[in-house]
Amino acid sequence: MMCGGSSAVQDATPEVQTMCDELKPNVEGLAEKKFDVFTAKSFMTQVVAGTNFFIKVHVGGDDYVHMRVHKPLPHTAEKISLHGIKACKAHHDALAYF
């Protein structure tokens, strides 16, 4: 993968689920609702000054949220941050840059 290009969509990993768990309160704030279910299903990445993660998260029933998470380069010692969400998504909705 080249810098700035997106990876193929992959099944979620434990690392991706950990990022989702950490940022769940932020997502709930933006979505203005609480989620009993918050399970990462798939993701793709984009290499920038760090890595952008685009993550499809199951939030219960037929509902999904897409998250954009930035993971800074290790030497910066900065924390991951939520850069946006797309709510009202479904299982069949493809992950895409936003």
PDB file of C-alpha atoms in Angstrom:
ATOM      1  CA  MET A   1       0.000   0.000   0.000  1.00  0.00           C
ATOM      2  CA  MET A   2       1.302   3.452  -0.893  1.00  0.00           C
ATOM      3  CA  CYS A   3       1.223   6.434   1.440  1.00  0.00           C
ATOM      4  CA  GLY A   4      -2.209   8.048   1.209  1.00  0.00           C
ATOM      5  CA  GLY A   5      -3.806   4.994  -0.420  1.00  0.00           C
ATOM      6  CA  SER A   6      -6.391   2.852   1.341  1.00  0.00           C
ATOM      7  CA  SER A   7      -5.900  -0.807   2.188  1.00  0.00           C
ATOM      8  CA  ALA A   8      -8.353  -3.551   1.344  1.00  0.00           C
ATOM      9  CA  VAL A   9     -11.142  -4.129   3.858  1.00  0.00           C
ATOM     10  CA  GLN A  10     -10.150  -6.694   6.503  1.00  0.00           C
ATOM     11  CA  ASP A  11     -11.913  -8.446   9.372  1.00  0.00           C
ATOM     12  CA  ALA A  12     -11.625  -6.541  12.641  1.00  0.00           C
ATOM     13  CA  THR A  13      -8.745  -7.467  14.942  1.00  0.00           C
ATOM     14  CA  PRO A  14      -8.470  -7.260  18.746  1.00  0.00           C
ATOM     15  CA  GLU A  15      -6.436  -4.034  18.310  1.00  0.00           C
ATOM     16  CA  VAL A  16      -9.274  -2.468  16.301  1.00  0.00           C
ATOM     17  CA  GLN A  17     -11.854  -3.538  18.911  1.00  0.00           C
ATOM     18  CA  THR A  18      -9.703  -1.971  21.652  1.00  0.00           C
ATOM     19  CA  MET A  19      -9.660   1.336  19.746  1.00  0.00           C
ATOM     20  CA  CYS A  20     -13.446   1.156  19.361  1.00  0.00           C
ATOM     21  CA  ASP A  21     -13.932   0.430  23.064  1.00  0.00           C
ATOM     22  CA  GLU A  22     -11.738   3.411  23.984  1.00  0.00           C
ATOM     23  CA  LEU A  23     -13.637   5.786  21.703  1.00  0.00           C
ATOM     24  CA  LYS A  24     -17.170   4.442  22.312  1.00  0.00           C
ATOM     25  CA  PRO A  25     -18.162   7.370  24.606  1.00  0.00           C
ATOM     26  CA  ASN A  26     -17.084   9.831  21.891  1.00  0.00           C
ATOM     27  CA  VAL A  27     -19.142   7.985  19.265  1.00  0.00           C
ATOM     28  CA  GLU A  28     -22.166   7.896  21.571  1.00  0.00           C
ATOM     29  CA  GLY A  29     -21.818  11.649  22.084  1.00  0.00           C
ATOM     30  CA  LEU A  30     -21.741  12.365  18.360  1.00  0.00           C
ATOM     31  CA  ALA A  31     -24.590   9.936  17.655  1.00  0.00           C
ATOM     32  CA  GLU A  32     -26.556  11.276  20.645  1.00  0.00           C
ATOM     33  CA  LYS A  33     -27.443   7.749  21.789  1.00  0.00           C
ATOM     34  CA  LYS A  34     -26.062   4.918  23.913  1.00  0.00           C
ATOM     35  CA  PHE A  35     -25.119   1.588  22.347  1.00  0.00           C
ATOM     36  CA  ASP A  36     -25.527  -1.697  24.252  1.00  0.00           C
ATOM     37  CA  VAL A  37     -23.668  -3.479  21.446  1.00  0.00           C
ATOM     38  CA  PHE A  38     -20.425  -2.015  20.027  1.00  0.00           C
ATOM     39  CA  THR A  39     -18.591  -4.666  18.022  1.00  0.00           C
ATOM     40  CA  ALA A  40     -15.986  -3.903  15.357  1.00  0.00           C
ATOM     41  CA  LYS A  41     -16.673  -6.019  12.268  1.00  0.00           C
ATOM     42  CA  SER A  42     -14.264  -4.802   9.593  1.00  0.00           C
ATOM     43  CA  PHE A  43     -11.801  -2.032   8.834  1.00  0.00           C
ATOM     44  CA  MET A  44      -9.491  -0.508   6.269  1.00  0.00           C
ATOM     45  CA  THR A  45      -6.498   1.748   6.792  1.00  0.00           C
ATOM     46  CA  GLN A  46      -4.878   4.751   5.146  1.00  0.00           C
ATOM     47  CA  VAL A  47      -1.237   5.593   5.838  1.00  0.00           C
ATOM     48  CA  VAL A  48      -0.761   9.313   6.457  1.00  0.00           C
ATOM     49  CA  ALA A  49       1.314  10.973   9.211  1.00  0.00           C
ATOM     50  CA  GLY A  50       0.197   8.011  11.287  1.00  0.00           C
ATOM     51  CA  THR A  51      -2.684   5.763  10.240  1.00  0.00           C
ATOM     52  CA  ASN A  52      -6.349   6.472   9.618  1.00  0.00           C
ATOM     53  CA  PHE A  53      -8.650   3.563  10.441  1.00  0.00           C
ATOM     54  CA  PHE A  54     -12.104   3.371   8.863  1.00  0.00           C
ATOM     55  CA  ILE A  55     -14.033   0.909  11.026  1.00  0.00           C
ATOM     56  CA  LYS A  56     -17.470  -0.675  10.574  1.00  0.00           C
ATOM     57  CA  VAL A  57     -19.047  -1.197  14.011  1.00  0.00           C
ATOM     58  CA  HIS A  58     -22.214  -3.188  14.756  1.00  0.00           C
ATOM     59  CA  VAL A  59     -24.286  -1.208  17.260  1.00  0.00           C
ATOM     60  CA  GLY A  60     -27.289  -3.533  17.618  1.00  0.00           C
ATOM     61  CA  GLY A  61     -30.105  -4.895  15.475  1.00  0.00           C
ATOM     62  CA  ASP A  62     -29.479  -4.050  11.831  1.00  0.00           C
ATOM     63  CA  ASP A  63     -27.607  -0.851  12.712  1.00  0.00           C
ATOM     64  CA  TYR A  64     -23.968  -0.003  12.060  1.00  0.00           C
ATOM     65  CA  VAL A  65     -21.753   3.038  12.514  1.00  0.00           C
ATOM     66  CA  HIS A  66     -18.643   3.800  10.485  1.00  0.00           C
ATOM     67  CA  MET A  67     -15.829   5.410  12.479  1.00  0.00           C
ATOM     68  CA  ARG A  68     -12.778   7.323  11.281  1.00  0.00           C
ATOM     69  CA  VAL A  69      -9.989   6.976  13.845  1.00  0.00           C
ATOM     70  CA  HIS A  70      -6.498   8.474  13.637  1.00  0.00           C
ATOM     71  CA  LYS A  71      -3.594   6.630  15.250  1.00  0.00           C
ATOM     72  CA  PRO A  72      -0.530   8.922  15.402  1.00  0.00           C
ATOM     73  CA  LEU A  73       3.017   7.781  14.772  1.00  0.00           C
ATOM     74  CA  PRO A  74       4.516   6.088  17.872  1.00  0.00           C
ATOM     75  CA  HIS A  75       7.246   8.692  18.475  1.00  0.00           C
ATOM     76  CA  THR A  76       4.635  11.440  19.017  1.00  0.00           C
ATOM     77  CA  ALA A  77       3.264   9.739  22.159  1.00  0.00           C
ATOM     78  CA  GLU A  78      -0.178  11.107  21.195  1.00  0.00           C
ATOM     79  CA  LYS A  79      -3.372   9.131  21.771  1.00  0.00           C
ATOM     80  CA  ILE A  80      -5.754   7.840  19.132  1.00  0.00           C
ATOM     81  CA  SER A  81      -8.535  10.247  18.216  1.00  0.00           C
ATOM     82  CA  LEU A  82     -11.968  10.032  16.647  1.00  0.00           C
ATOM     83  CA  HIS A  83     -12.130  12.118  13.468  1.00  0.00           C
ATOM     84  CA  GLY A  84     -15.764  11.425  12.606  1.00  0.00           C
ATOM     85  CA  ILE A  85     -18.606   8.961  12.312  1.00  0.00           C
ATOM     86  CA  LYS A  86     -21.221   8.008   9.747  1.00  0.00           C
ATOM     87  CA  ALA A  87     -24.369   6.836  11.526  1.00  0.00           C
ATOM     88  CA  CYS A  88     -27.430   5.004  10.160  1.00  0.00           C
ATOM     89  CA  LYS A  89     -25.335   2.515   8.217  1.00  0.00           C
ATOM     90  CA  ALA A  90     -26.242  -1.098   7.393  1.00  0.00           C
ATOM     91  CA  HIS A  91     -24.211  -4.306   7.119  1.00  0.00           C
ATOM     92  CA  HIS A  92     -24.087  -4.041   3.316  1.00  0.00           C
ATOM     93  CA  ASP A  93     -22.814  -0.425   3.289  1.00  0.00           C
ATOM     94  CA  ALA A  94     -19.220  -0.385   2.068  1.00  0.00           C
ATOM     95  CA  LEU A  95     -16.480   1.282   4.079  1.00  0.00           C
ATOM     96  CA  ALA A  96     -15.155   4.361   2.309  1.00  0.00           C
ATOM     97  CA  TYR A  97     -12.995   7.392   3.010  1.00  0.00           C
ATOM     98  CA  PHE A  98     -14.798  10.240   4.742  1.00  0.00           C
TER      99      PHE A  98
END
